[in-house]
Coordinates of N, CA and C in Angstrom, one line a residue:
V1 N -27.6 -43.9 -0.7 CA -28.1 -45.2 -1.1 C -27.2 -45.9 -2.1
L2 N -26.9 -45.1 -3.2 CA -26.0 -45.6 -4.2 C -24.6 -45.9 -3.7
L3 N -24.0 -45.1 -2.8 CA -22.7 -45.3 -2.2 C -22.8 -46.6 -1.4
D4 N -23.8 -46.7 -0.7 CA -24.0 -47.9 0.2 C -24.0 -49.2 -0.7
T5 N -24.7 -49.1 -1.8 CA -24.8 -50.3 -2.7 C -23.5 -50.7 -3.3
L6 N -22.8 -49.7 -3.8 CA -21.5 -49.9 -4.4 C -20.5 -50.5 -3.4
V7 N -20.5 -50.0 -2.2 CA -19.5 -50.5 -1.1 C -19.8 -52.0 -0.9
K8 N -21.1 -52.3 -0.8 CA -21.4 -53.7 -0.5 C -21.0 -54.6 -1.6
Q9 N -21.1 -54.1 -2.8 CA -20.8 -54.9 -4.0 C -19.3 -55.2 -4.1
H10 N -18.5 -54.3 -3.6 CA -17.0 -54.5 -3.8 C -16.4 -55.1 -2.5
L11 N -17.1 -55.2 -1.4 CA -16.5 -55.8 -0.2 C -16.5 -57.3 -0.3
K12 N -15.4 -57.9 0.1 CA -15.4 -59.4 0.2 C -15.6 -59.8 1.6
D13 N -15.8 -61.1 1.8 CA -16.0 -61.5 3.2 C -14.7 -61.3 4.1
S14 N -13.6 -61.3 3.4 CA -12.3 -61.1 4.2 C -12.2 -59.6 4.7
D15 N -12.9 -58.7 3.9 CA -12.9 -57.3 4.3 C -13.6 -57.1 5.6
F16 N -14.6 -57.8 5.9 CA -15.3 -57.6 7.1 C -14.5 -58.0 8.3
E17 N -13.7 -59.0 8.2 CA -12.8 -59.4 9.2 C -11.6 -58.4 9.4
R18 N -11.1 -57.9 8.3 CA -10.0 -56.9 8.3 C -10.4 -55.6 9.1
Y19 N -11.7 -55.2 8.8 CA -12.1 -53.9 9.5 C -12.9 -54.2 10.7
N20 N -12.8 -55.4 11.2 CA -13.5 -55.8 12.5 C -15.0 -55.7 12.4
F21 N -15.5 -56.0 11.3 CA -17.0 -56.2 11.1 C -17.3 -57.7 11.0
P22 N -17.6 -58.3 12.1 CA -17.8 -59.8 12.1 C -18.8 -60.3 11.1
T23 N -19.9 -59.5 10.9 CA -21.0 -59.9 10.0 C -21.4 -58.7 9.2
K24 N -22.1 -59.1 8.1 CA -22.7 -58.1 7.2 C -23.7 -57.2 7.9
E25 N -24.4 -57.8 8.9 CA -25.4 -57.1 9.6 C -24.7 -56.0 10.5
D26 N -23.6 -56.4 11.1 CA -22.8 -55.4 11.9 C -22.3 -54.3 11.0
Y27 N -21.9 -54.6 9.8 CA -21.5 -53.6 8.8 C -22.6 -52.6 8.5
D28 N -23.8 -53.1 8.3 CA -25.0 -52.2 8.0 C -25.2 -51.2 9.2
V29 N -25.1 -51.7 10.4 CA -25.3 -50.8 11.6 C -24.2 -49.7 11.6
K30 N -22.9 -50.1 11.4 CA -21.8 -49.2 11.4 C -21.9 -48.2 10.3
W31 N -22.3 -48.6 9.1 CA -22.4 -47.7 8.0 C -23.5 -46.7 8.2
K32 N -24.6 -47.1 8.8 CA -25.7 -46.2 9.0 C -25.3 -45.1 10.0
Q33 N -24.5 -45.6 11.0 CA -24.0 -44.6 12.0 C -23.1 -43.5 11.3
I34 N -22.2 -44.0 10.4 CA -21.4 -43.1 9.7 C -22.2 -42.1 8.9
L35 N -23.2 -42.6 8.2 CA -24.1 -41.7 7.4 C -24.8 -40.7 8.2
V36 N -25.2 -41.1 9.4 CA -25.9 -40.1 10.3 C -24.9 -39.1 10.8
K37 N -23.7 -39.5 11.1 CA -22.6 -38.6 11.6 C -22.3 -37.6 10.5
A38 N -22.2 -38.1 9.2 CA -21.9 -37.2 8.1 C -23.0 -36.2 7.9
G39 N -24.2 -36.7 8.1 CA -25.4 -35.7 7.9 C -25.3 -34.6 9.0
D40 N -25.0 -35.0 10.2 CA -24.9 -34.0 11.3 C -23.8 -33.0 11.0
I41 N -22.6 -33.5 10.5 CA -21.6 -32.6 10.2 C -22.0 -31.6 9.1
R42 N -22.6 -32.2 8.0 CA -23.1 -31.3 6.9 C -24.1 -30.3 7.4
D43 N -25.0 -30.6 8.3 CA -26.0 -29.7 8.8 C -25.3 -28.6 9.6
Q44 N -24.3 -29.0 10.4 CA -23.5 -28.0 11.2 C -22.7 -27.1 10.4
L45 N -22.1 -27.6 9.3 CA -21.4 -26.7 8.4 C -22.3 -25.7 7.7
Q46 N -23.5 -26.2 7.3 CA -24.4 -25.2 6.7 C -24.8 -24.1 7.7
K47 N -25.0 -24.5 8.9 CA -25.3 -23.5 10.0 C -24.1 -22.5 10.2
D48 N -22.9 -23.1 10.3 CA -21.7 -22.3 10.4 C -21.5 -21.3 9.3
Q49 N -21.8 -21.8 8.1 CA -21.6 -21.0 6.9 C -22.5 -19.8 6.9
L50 N -23.8 -20.0 7.4 CA -24.7 -18.9 7.5 C -24.2 -17.8 8.5
L51 N -23.6 -18.3 9.6 CA -23.1 -17.4 10.6 C -21.9 -16.7 10.1
Y52 N -21.0 -17.3 9.5 CA -19.8 -16.7 8.9 C -20.2 -15.7 7.9
K53 N -21.1 -16.0 7.1 CA -21.5 -15.1 6.0 C -22.2 -13.9 6.6
K54 N -23.0 -14.1 7.6 CA -23.6 -12.9 8.3 C -22.5 -12.0 8.9
K55 N -21.5 -12.7 9.6 CA -20.4 -11.9 10.2 C -19.6 -11.2 9.1
L56 N -19.5 -11.7 7.9 CA -18.8 -11.1 6.8 C -19.5 -9.8 6.4
Y57 N -20.8 -9.8 6.3 CA -21.6 -8.7 6.0 C -21.5 -7.6 7.1
E58 N -21.5 -8.0 8.3 CA -21.4 -7.1 9.4 C -20.0 -6.4 9.4
D59 N -19.0 -7.2 9.2 CA -17.6 -6.7 9.2 C -17.5 -5.6 8.0
A60 N -18.1 -5.9 6.9 CA -18.0 -5.0 5.8 C -18.7 -3.7 6.1
A61 N -19.9 -3.8 6.8 CA -20.6 -2.6 7.1 C -19.8 -1.8 8.2
N62 N -19.2 -2.5 9.2 CA -18.5 -1.8 10.2 C -17.3 -1.1 9.6
L63 N -16.6 -1.7 8.7 CA -15.4 -1.1 8.0 C -15.8 0.1 7.3
R64 N -17.0 0.1 6.6 CA -17.5 1.3 5.9 C -17.6 2.5 6.9
E65 N -18.2 2.2 8.1 CA -18.3 3.2 9.1 C -17.0 3.7 9.6
Q66 N -16.1 2.8 9.8 CA -14.7 3.2 10.3 C -14.0 4.1 9.3
V67 N -14.1 3.7 8.0 CA -13.5 4.5 7.0 C -14.1 5.9 6.9
K68 N -15.4 5.9 7.0 CA -16.1 7.2 7.0 C -15.7 8.1 8.2
Q69 N -15.5 7.5 9.4 CA -15.1 8.3 10.5 C -13.6 8.8 10.4
L70 N -12.8 7.9 9.9 CA -11.4 8.2 9.7 C -11.2 9.3 8.6
K71 N -12.0 9.3 7.6 CA -12.0 10.3 6.6 C -12.4 11.7 7.2
A72 N -13.4 11.7 8.0 CA -13.8 12.9 8.7 C -12.7 13.4 9.6
D73 N -12.0 12.6 10.3 CA -10.9 13.0 11.2 C -9.7 13.5 10.3
Y74 N -9.5 12.8 9.2 CA -8.4 13.2 8.3 C -8.6 14.6 7.7
D75 N -9.9 14.9 7.3 CA -10.2 16.2 6.7 C -10.1 17.3 7.8
A76 N -10.5 16.9 9.0 CA -10.5 18.0 10.0 C -9.1 18.2 10.7
D77 N -8.3 17.1 10.8 CA -7.1 17.3 11.6 C -6.0 16.4 11.0
G78 N -5.9 16.4 9.7 CA -4.8 15.6 9.0 C -3.5 16.3 9.0
P79 N -2.5 15.7 8.3 CA -1.1 16.3 8.3 C -1.1 17.7 7.7
T80 N -1.9 18.0 6.7 CA -1.9 19.3 6.1 C -2.5 20.4 7.0
K81 N -3.1 20.0 8.1 CA -3.7 21.0 9.0 C -2.6 21.5 10.0
A82 N -1.5 20.9 10.1 CA -0.5 21.2 11.1 C 0.4 22.4 10.6
S83 N 0.8 23.2 11.5 CA 1.6 24.4 11.2 C 3.1 24.1 11.3
K84 N 3.5 23.1 12.0 CA 4.9 22.7 12.2 C 5.2 21.4 11.5
V85 N 6.4 21.3 11.0 CA 6.7 20.0 10.2 C 6.7 18.8 11.2
E86 N 7.2 19.0 12.4 CA 7.2 17.8 13.3 C 5.8 17.4 13.6
V87 N 4.9 18.3 13.8 CA 3.5 17.9 14.1 C 2.8 17.3 12.9
A88 N 3.1 17.8 11.7 CA 2.6 17.2 10.5 C 3.1 15.8 10.3
Y89 N 4.3 15.6 10.6 CA 4.9 14.2 10.4 C 4.3 13.3 11.4
D90 N 4.1 13.7 12.7 CA 3.4 12.8 13.7 C 2.0 12.5 13.2
K91 N 1.3 13.4 12.7 CA -0.1 13.1 12.2 C 0.0 12.2 11.0
L92 N 1.0 12.4 10.1 CA 1.2 11.5 9.0 C 1.4 10.1 9.4
E93 N 2.3 9.9 10.4 CA 2.5 8.6 10.9 C 1.3 7.9 11.5
S94 N 0.6 8.7 12.3 CA -0.7 8.3 12.9 C -1.7 7.8 11.9
F95 N -1.9 8.6 10.9 CA -2.9 8.2 9.9 C -2.4 7.0 9.0
R96 N -1.1 6.9 8.8 CA -0.6 5.8 8.1 C -0.9 4.5 8.8
R97 N -0.7 4.5 10.2 CA -1.0 3.3 11.0 C -2.5 2.9 10.9
K98 N -3.3 4.0 11.0 CA -4.8 3.7 11.0 C -5.2 3.2 9.7
V99 N -4.7 3.7 8.6 CA -5.1 3.3 7.2 C -4.6 1.8 7.0
Q100 N -3.4 1.6 7.5 CA -2.8 0.2 7.4 C -3.7 -0.8 8.1
N101 N -4.1 -0.4 9.3 CA -5.0 -1.4 10.1 C -6.3 -1.6 9.4
L102 N -6.9 -0.6 8.8 CA -8.2 -0.8 8.1 C -7.9 -1.6 6.8
N103 N -6.8 -1.4 6.2 CA -6.5 -2.2 5.0 C -6.4 -3.7 5.3
K104 N -5.8 -4.0 6.5 CA -5.8 -5.4 6.9 C -7.2 -6.0 7.1
I105 N -8.1 -5.2 7.7 CA -9.4 -5.7 7.8 C -10.1 -5.9 6.5
W106 N -9.8 -4.9 5.6 CA -10.4 -5.0 4.2 C -9.9 -6.3 3.5
K107 N -8.6 -6.6 3.7 CA -8.0 -7.8 3.1 C -8.7 -9.0 3.6
N108 N -9.0 -9.1 4.9 CA -9.7 -10.3 5.4 C -11.1 -10.4 4.8
I109 N -11.8 -9.2 4.7 CA -13.1 -9.2 4.1 C -13.1 -9.7 2.6
Q110 N -12.1 -9.3 1.9 CA -11.9 -9.7 0.5 C -11.7 -11.2 0.4
S111 N -11.0 -11.8 1.4 CA -10.8 -13.3 1.4 C -12.1 -14.0 1.6
G112 N -13.0 -13.4 2.6 CA -14.3 -14.0 2.9 C -15.2 -13.9 1.7
E113 N -15.1 -12.8 1.0 CA -16.0 -12.6 -0.2 C -15.7 -13.6 -1.3
K114 N -14.4 -13.9 -1.4 CA -14.0 -14.9 -2.4 C -14.5 -16.3 -2.0
I115 N -14.4 -16.6 -0.7 CA -14.9 -17.9 -0.2 C -16.3 -18.1 -0.5
F116 N -17.1 -17.1 -0.2 CA -18.6 -17.2 -0.3 C -19.1 -16.8 -1.7
N117 N -18.2 -16.4 -2.5 CA -18.5 -16.0 -3.9 C -19.6 -14.9 -3.9
V118 N -19.4 -13.8 -3.1 CA -20.3 -12.7 -3.1 C -19.7 -11.5 -3.6
S119 N -20.5 -10.5 -3.9 CA -20.0 -9.2 -4.5 C -18.9 -8.6 -3.6
E120 N -17.9 -8.0 -4.2 CA -16.8 -7.4 -3.4 C -17.3 -6.0 -2.9
N121 N -16.9 -5.6 -1.7 CA -17.1 -4.2 -1.2 C -15.8 -3.4 -1.6
N122 N -16.1 -2.2 -2.0 CA -15.0 -1.3 -2.3 C -15.0 -0.1 -1.3
Y123 N -13.8 0.4 -1.0 CA -13.7 1.6 -0.1 C -12.8 2.6 -0.7
P124 N -13.4 3.4 -1.6 CA -12.6 4.4 -2.4 C -12.0 5.4 -1.5
E125 N -12.7 5.8 -0.4 CA -12.1 6.9 0.4 C -10.9 6.4 1.1
L126 N -10.8 5.1 1.5 CA -9.6 4.5 2.1 C -8.5 4.5 1.2
K127 N -8.7 4.1 -0.1 CA -7.6 4.1 -1.1 C -7.2 5.6 -1.4
A128 N -8.1 6.5 -1.4 CA -7.7 7.9 -1.6 C -6.8 8.4 -0.5
M129 N -7.2 8.1 0.8 CA -6.4 8.6 1.9 C -5.0 7.9 1.8
E130 N -4.9 6.6 1.5 CA -3.6 5.9 1.4 C -2.8 6.6 0.3
E131 N -3.3 7.0 -0.8 CA -2.6 7.6 -1.9 C -2.1 9.0 -1.4
E132 N -2.9 9.8 -0.8 CA -2.5 11.1 -0.4 C -1.4 11.0 0.7
L133 N -1.5 10.1 1.6 CA -0.5 9.9 2.6 C 0.8 9.5 1.9
R134 N 0.8 8.7 0.9 CA 2.0 8.3 0.2 C 2.6 9.5 -0.5
V135 N 1.8 10.4 -1.1 CA 2.3 11.6 -1.7 C 3.0 12.5 -0.6
L136 N 2.3 12.7 0.5 CA 2.8 13.6 1.5 C 4.1 13.0 2.1
G137 N 4.2 11.7 2.2 CA 5.3 11.1 2.7 C 6.6 11.4 2.0
T138 N 6.5 11.6 0.6 CA 7.7 11.9 -0.1 C 8.3 13.3 0.3
L139 N 7.5 14.1 0.9 CA 8.0 15.4 1.4 C 8.4 15.3 2.9
Y140 N 7.4 14.8 3.7 CA 7.7 14.9 5.2 C 8.7 13.9 5.7
D141 N 8.8 12.7 5.0 CA 9.8 11.7 5.4 C 11.2 12.3 5.2
L142 N 11.4 13.0 4.1 CA 12.7 13.6 3.8 C 12.9 14.7 4.8
Y143 N 11.9 15.5 5.0 CA 12.1 16.7 5.9 C 12.5 16.3 7.3
M144 N 11.8 15.2 7.8 CA 12.2 14.8 9.1 C 13.6 14.1 9.2
S145 N 14.0 13.5 8.1 CA 15.3 12.9 8.0 C 16.4 14.0 8.1
V146 N 16.1 15.1 7.5 CA 17.0 16.3 7.5 C 17.1 16.9 8.9
L147 N 16.0 17.1 9.5 CA 16.0 17.6 10.9 C 16.6 16.7 11.9
K148 N 16.3 15.4 11.8 CA 16.9 14.4 12.7 C 18.5 14.4 12.5
Q149 N 18.9 14.4 11.2 CA 20.3 14.4 11.0 C 21.0 15.6 11.6
K150 N 20.4 16.8 11.4 CA 21.0 18.0 12.0 C 21.1 17.9 13.5
D151 N 20.1 17.3 14.2 CA 20.1 17.1 15.6 C 21.2 16.2 16.0
E152 N 21.4 15.1 15.2 CA 22.5 14.2 15.5 C 23.8 14.8 15.4
W153 N 24.0 15.7 14.4 CA 25.3 16.3 14.2 C 25.6 17.3 15.3
K154 N 24.5 17.9 15.8 CA 24.7 18.9 16.9 C 25.4 18.2 18.1
E155 N 25.2 16.9 18.3 CA 25.8 16.2 19.4 C 27.2 15.8 19.2
L156 N 27.7 15.9 18.0 CA 29.1 15.6 17.7 C 30.1 16.6 18.4
Q157 N 31.3 16.2 18.7 CA 32.3 17.1 19.1 C 33.0 17.8 17.9
F158 N 33.5 19.0 18.1 CA 34.2 19.6 17.0 C 35.4 18.7 16.5
S159 N 36.0 18.0 17.4 CA 37.1 17.2 17.0 C 36.7 16.0 16.1
D160 N 35.4 15.7 16.1 CA 34.9 14.6 15.3 C 34.9 15.0 13.8
L161 N 34.9 16.3 13.6 CA 34.8 16.8 12.2 C 35.9 16.3 11.3
Y162 N 37.1 16.1 11.8 CA 38.2 15.6 11.0 C 38.0 14.3 10.4
T163 N 37.2 13.5 11.0 CA 36.9 12.1 10.4 C 35.5 12.0 9.9
K164 N 34.6 13.0 10.2 CA 33.2 12.9 9.8 C 32.8 13.8 8.7
K165 N 33.6 14.8 8.4 CA 33.2 15.9 7.5 C 32.9 15.4 6.0
E166 N 33.7 14.4 5.6 CA 33.4 13.8 4.3 C 32.0 13.1 4.3
E167 N 31.8 12.3 5.3 CA 30.5 11.6 5.4 C 29.4 12.6 5.5
M168 N 29.6 13.7 6.2 CA 28.5 14.7 6.3 C 28.2 15.4 5.0
S169 N 29.3 15.6 4.2 CA 29.1 16.2 2.9 C 28.3 15.3 2.0
N170 N 28.7 14.0 2.0 CA 28.0 13.0 1.2 C 26.5 12.9 1.6
K171 N 26.2 13.1 2.9 CA 24.8 13.0 3.3 C 24.0 14.2 2.8
C172 N 24.6 15.3 2.8 CA 24.0 16.5 2.3 C 23.7 16.4 0.8
S173 N 24.6 15.8 0.1 CA 24.4 15.5 -1.4 C 23.3 14.6 -1.6
D174 N 23.2 13.6 -0.7 CA 22.1 12.7 -0.8 C 20.7 13.3 -0.5
F175 N 20.7 14.2 0.4 CA 19.4 15.0 0.7 C 19.1 15.8 -0.5
T176 N 20.1 16.5 -1.1 CA 19.8 17.3 -2.3 C 19.2 16.5 -3.4
S177 N 19.8 15.3 -3.6 CA 19.3 14.4 -4.7 C 17.8 14.0 -4.4
K178 N 17.5 13.7 -3.1 CA 16.2 13.2 -2.8 C 15.1 14.3 -2.8
Q179 N 15.5 15.5 -2.7 CA 14.5 16.6 -2.8 C 13.9 16.6 -4.1
F180 N 14.6 16.2 -5.2 CA 14.0 16.2 -6.5 C 13.1 15.0 -6.7
K181 N 13.0 14.1 -5.7 CA 12.1 13.0 -5.8 C 10.8 13.2 -5.1
V182 N 10.7 14.4 -4.5 CA 9.4 14.7 -3.8 C 8.3 14.8 -4.9
N183 N 7.1 14.3 -4.6 CA 6.1 14.3 -5.6 C 5.8 15.7 -6.2
K184 N 5.6 15.7 -7.5 CA 5.4 17.0 -8.2 C 4.3 17.8 -7.6
K185 N 3.3 17.1 -7.1 CA 2.1 17.8 -6.6 C 2.5 18.7 -5.4
L186 N 3.6 18.5 -4.8 CA 4.0 19.3 -3.6 C 5.1 20.3 -3.9
T187 N 5.6 20.3 -5.1 CA 6.8 21.2 -5.3 C 6.5 22.6 -5.4
T188 N 5.2 23.0 -5.3 CA 4.9 24.4 -5.3 C 4.4 24.9 -4.0
T189 N 4.5 24.0 -3.0 CA 4.0 24.3 -1.6 C 5.1 25.0 -0.8
P190 N 4.6 25.8 0.2 CA 5.6 26.5 1.1 C 6.5 25.4 1.8
E191 N 5.9 24.3 2.1 CA 6.6 23.2 2.9 C 7.8 22.7 2.0
Y192 N 7.6 22.6 0.7 CA 8.7 22.2 -0.1 C 9.8 23.2 -0.2
E193 N 9.4 24.5 -0.3 CA 10.4 25.5 -0.3 C 11.2 25.6 1.0
A194 N 10.5 25.3 2.1 CA 11.1 25.3 3.4 C 12.1 24.1 3.5
L195 N 11.7 23.0 2.9 CA 12.6 21.8 2.9 C 13.9 22.1 2.1
K196 N 13.7 22.7 0.9 CA 14.9 23.1 0.1 C 15.8 24.0 0.9
N197 N 15.3 25.0 1.6 CA 16.1 25.9 2.3 C 16.8 25.2 3.5
E198 N 16.1 24.3 4.1 CA 16.7 23.5 5.2 C 17.9 22.7 4.7
I199 N 17.8 22.1 3.6 CA 18.9 21.3 3.0 C 20.0 22.2 2.6
T200 N 19.7 23.3 1.9 CA 20.7 24.3 1.5 C 21.5 24.8 2.7
R201 N 20.8 25.1 3.8 CA 21.4 25.6 5.0 C 22.3 24.6 5.7
L202 N 21.8 23.4 5.7 CA 22.6 22.3 6.2 C 23.9 22.1 5.5
Q203 N 23.8 22.2 4.2 CA 25.0 22.1 3.3 C 26.0 23.2 3.6
S204 N 25.4 24.4 3.8 CA 26.3 25.5 4.1 C 27.0 25.4 5.5
Y205 N 26.3 24.8 6.5 CA 27.0 24.5 7.7 C 28.2 23.5 7.5
V206 N 27.9 22.5 6.7 CA 29.0 21.5 6.5 C 30.2 22.1 5.8
E207 N 29.9 23.0 4.8 CA 31.0 23.6 4.1 C 31.8 24.5 5.1
T208 N 31.1 25.1 6.0 CA 31.8 26.0 7.0 C 32.6 25.1 8.0
F209 N 32.1 23.9 8.3 CA 32.9 23.0 9.2 C 34.2 22.6 8.5
D210 N 34.0 22.4 7.2 CA 35.2 22.0 6.4 C 36.3 23.1 6.4
F211 N 35.8 24.4 6.3 CA 36.6 25.5 6.4 C 37.3 25.6 7.7
L212 N 36.6 25.4 8.8 CA 37.1 25.5 10.1 C 38.1 24.5 10.5
T213 N 38.1 23.4 9.8 CA 39.1 22.3 10.1 C 40.3 22.3 9.1
N214 N 40.5 23.5 8.5 CA 41.7 23.6 7.6 C 43.0 23.3 8.4
D215 N 43.7 22.4 7.8 CA 45.0 22.0 8.5 C 46.0 23.1 8.6
K216 N 45.9 24.1 7.8 CA 46.9 25.2 7.8 C 46.6 26.3 8.8
F217 N 45.4 26.2 9.4 CA 45.1 27.2 10.5 C 46.0 27.0 11.7
E218 N 46.5 28.2 12.2 CA 47.2 28.2 13.4 C 46.3 28.8 14.5
E219 N 46.9 28.8 15.7 CA 46.1 29.3 16.9 C 45.6 30.7 16.7
H220 N 46.4 31.6 16.1 CA 45.9 33.0 15.9 C 44.8 33.1 14.9
H221 N 44.7 32.1 14.0 CA 43.6 32.1 13.0 C 42.3 31.8 13.8
Y222 N 42.4 30.8 14.7 CA 41.2 30.4 15.4 C 40.8 31.5 16.4
Q223 N 41.8 32.2 17.0 CA 41.4 33.3 17.9 C 40.7 34.4 17.2
D224 N 41.2 34.7 15.9 CA 40.6 35.7 15.1 C 39.1 35.3 14.7
I225 N 39.0 34.1 14.4 CA 37.6 33.6 14.0 C 36.7 33.6 15.2
A226 N 37.2 33.3 16.4 CA 36.4 33.3 17.6 C 35.9 34.7 17.9
K227 N 36.7 35.7 17.7 CA 36.3 37.1 17.9 C 35.3 37.5 16.9
K228 N 35.4 37.2 15.6 CA 34.5 37.6 14.6 C 33.1 36.9 14.8
T229 N 33.1 35.7 15.2 CA 31.9 34.9 15.3 C 31.2 34.9 16.7
G230 N 32.0 35.3 17.6 CA 31.5 35.3 19.0 C 31.5 34.0 19.6
V231 N 32.1 33.0 19.0 CA 32.2 31.6 19.6 C 33.5 31.4 20.2
K232 N 33.6 31.7 21.5 CA 34.9 31.7 22.2 C 35.5 30.3 22.2
E233 N 34.7 29.2 22.1 CA 35.3 27.9 22.1 C 36.2 27.6 20.9
L234 N 36.1 28.4 19.9 CA 36.9 28.2 18.7 C 38.4 28.7 18.9
A235 N 38.5 29.6 19.9 CA 39.9 30.1 20.2 C 40.9 29.1 20.6
T236 N 40.4 28.0 21.2 CA 41.4 27.0 21.7 C 41.4 25.7 20.9
V237 N 40.8 25.7 19.7 CA 40.8 24.5 18.9 C 42.2 23.9 18.6
K238 N 43.1 24.8 18.4 CA 44.5 24.3 18.1 C 45.1 23.6 19.2
S239 N 44.8 24.0 20.4 CA 45.4 23.4 21.6 C 44.7 22.2 22.2
D240 N 43.3 22.3 22.2 CA 42.5 21.2 22.7 C 41.8 20.3 21.7
G241 N 42.0 20.7 20.4 CA 41.4 19.9 19.4 C 39.9 20.2 19.1
G242 N 39.3 21.0 19.9 CA 37.9 21.3 19.7 C 37.0 20.5 20.6
N243 N 37.2 20.8 21.9 CA 36.5 20.0 22.9 C 35.1 20.6 23.2
F244 N 34.3 20.7 22.3 CA 32.9 21.3 22.5 C 32.0 20.7 21.4
R245 N 30.7 20.7 21.7 CA 29.7 20.2 20.7 C 29.4 21.1 19.6
L246 N 29.1 20.5 18.4 CA 28.8 21.3 17.2 C 27.5 22.2 17.4
K247 N 26.7 21.8 18.4 CA 25.5 22.6 18.7 C 25.9 24.1 19.0
V248 N 27.1 24.3 19.5 CA 27.5 25.7 19.8 C 27.6 26.4 18.4
L249 N 28.1 25.8 17.4 CA 28.3 26.4 16.1 C 26.9 26.6 15.4
F250 N 26.1 25.6 15.5 CA 24.7 25.7 14.9 C 24.0 26.8 15.5
D251 N 24.0 26.9 16.9 CA 23.3 27.9 17.6 C 23.8 29.3 17.2
A252 N 25.1 29.4 16.9 CA 25.7 30.7 16.5 C 25.5 31.0 15.1
N253 N 24.8 30.2 14.3 CA 24.6 30.4 12.9 C 26.0 30.6 12.2
I254 N 26.9 29.7 12.5 CA 28.3 29.8 12.1 C 28.4 29.9 10.6
D255 N 27.4 29.4 9.8 CA 27.6 29.4 8.4 C 27.5 30.8 7.8
E256 N 26.9 31.8 8.6 CA 26.8 33.1 8.1 C 28.1 33.9 8.1
F257 N 29.1 33.3 8.7 CA 30.4 33.9 8.8 C 31.4 33.3 7.8
K258 N 31.0 32.3 7.0 CA 31.8 31.6 6.1 C 32.5 32.6 5.1

C-alpha cells in the first residue's frame, strides 16, 4: 500500500503516456496485476525454499550413511590389507576417488547450509580416511613410480645405455631423495624397508650398466663377462652394439656380478 501511494505521488501525467498507461484507472489495474504476480512468485519461492531445505537435510543424512559404509569397506579391505604393493596401490587409488567424490557432495551440502543459515554437518570419519590415504600415498606413490620406472627401463635396448645412463643415474638419485620424504609414521613398516631395498637395487643395476658400457672394453672383455654372468647376448656387444633388451640383464640379476 505504501509503495503504491509513493508511486502515484511521483508519477506525472506524462509518465502515463510514456509507459502506455492512458489513464490513472488503467495504471491502477496494471499495478494490481503486478502486485498479484509478485505475491505468487513470493509464495512459490517460499514453497521451493522448503523443498530445497528438505532436500539438503536428506542429502546430509545420505552422505552420513555413505561415509559410514565407505569406512566399513576401508577397514575391511583398504590398502593396508593388501599383501602386494601393486594391489595396495590399486586400493589406494580406488579409495582416493571415492573419498574425493564424497568430499564434493559434502562441499555442496556446506554451500546449502550457508544459504539456509543452518547448522553445519561434520564427517570426521571422511576427514580421517582422507588423511590416512594422504599418508599412505607418500609411500605407495613413490613405490609404484620405482616399479614403473624399472619396467620402462627393461624395454630399453642395451645400445640405449650410452645416451641414457646419466639420466638413469639421476632418476635413481631422485628416488633416493624422495624416500626420505615418506611420512614418518610409515618409516618403521616392512613396506618402507622394501621400498628402500627396491631403490637401492635399482641404483645397483644402473651402476652395473655404467660398468658394462665402459668404452675401454674390447670384444674379449664382453665374452668373458658373458661367460661369468650366463648372459650370452653380452658376448656380441662390441660387434652389434647391444641389440637386446635390458630385461635380459634384469632377469639375470646382473647387478650381483658387478
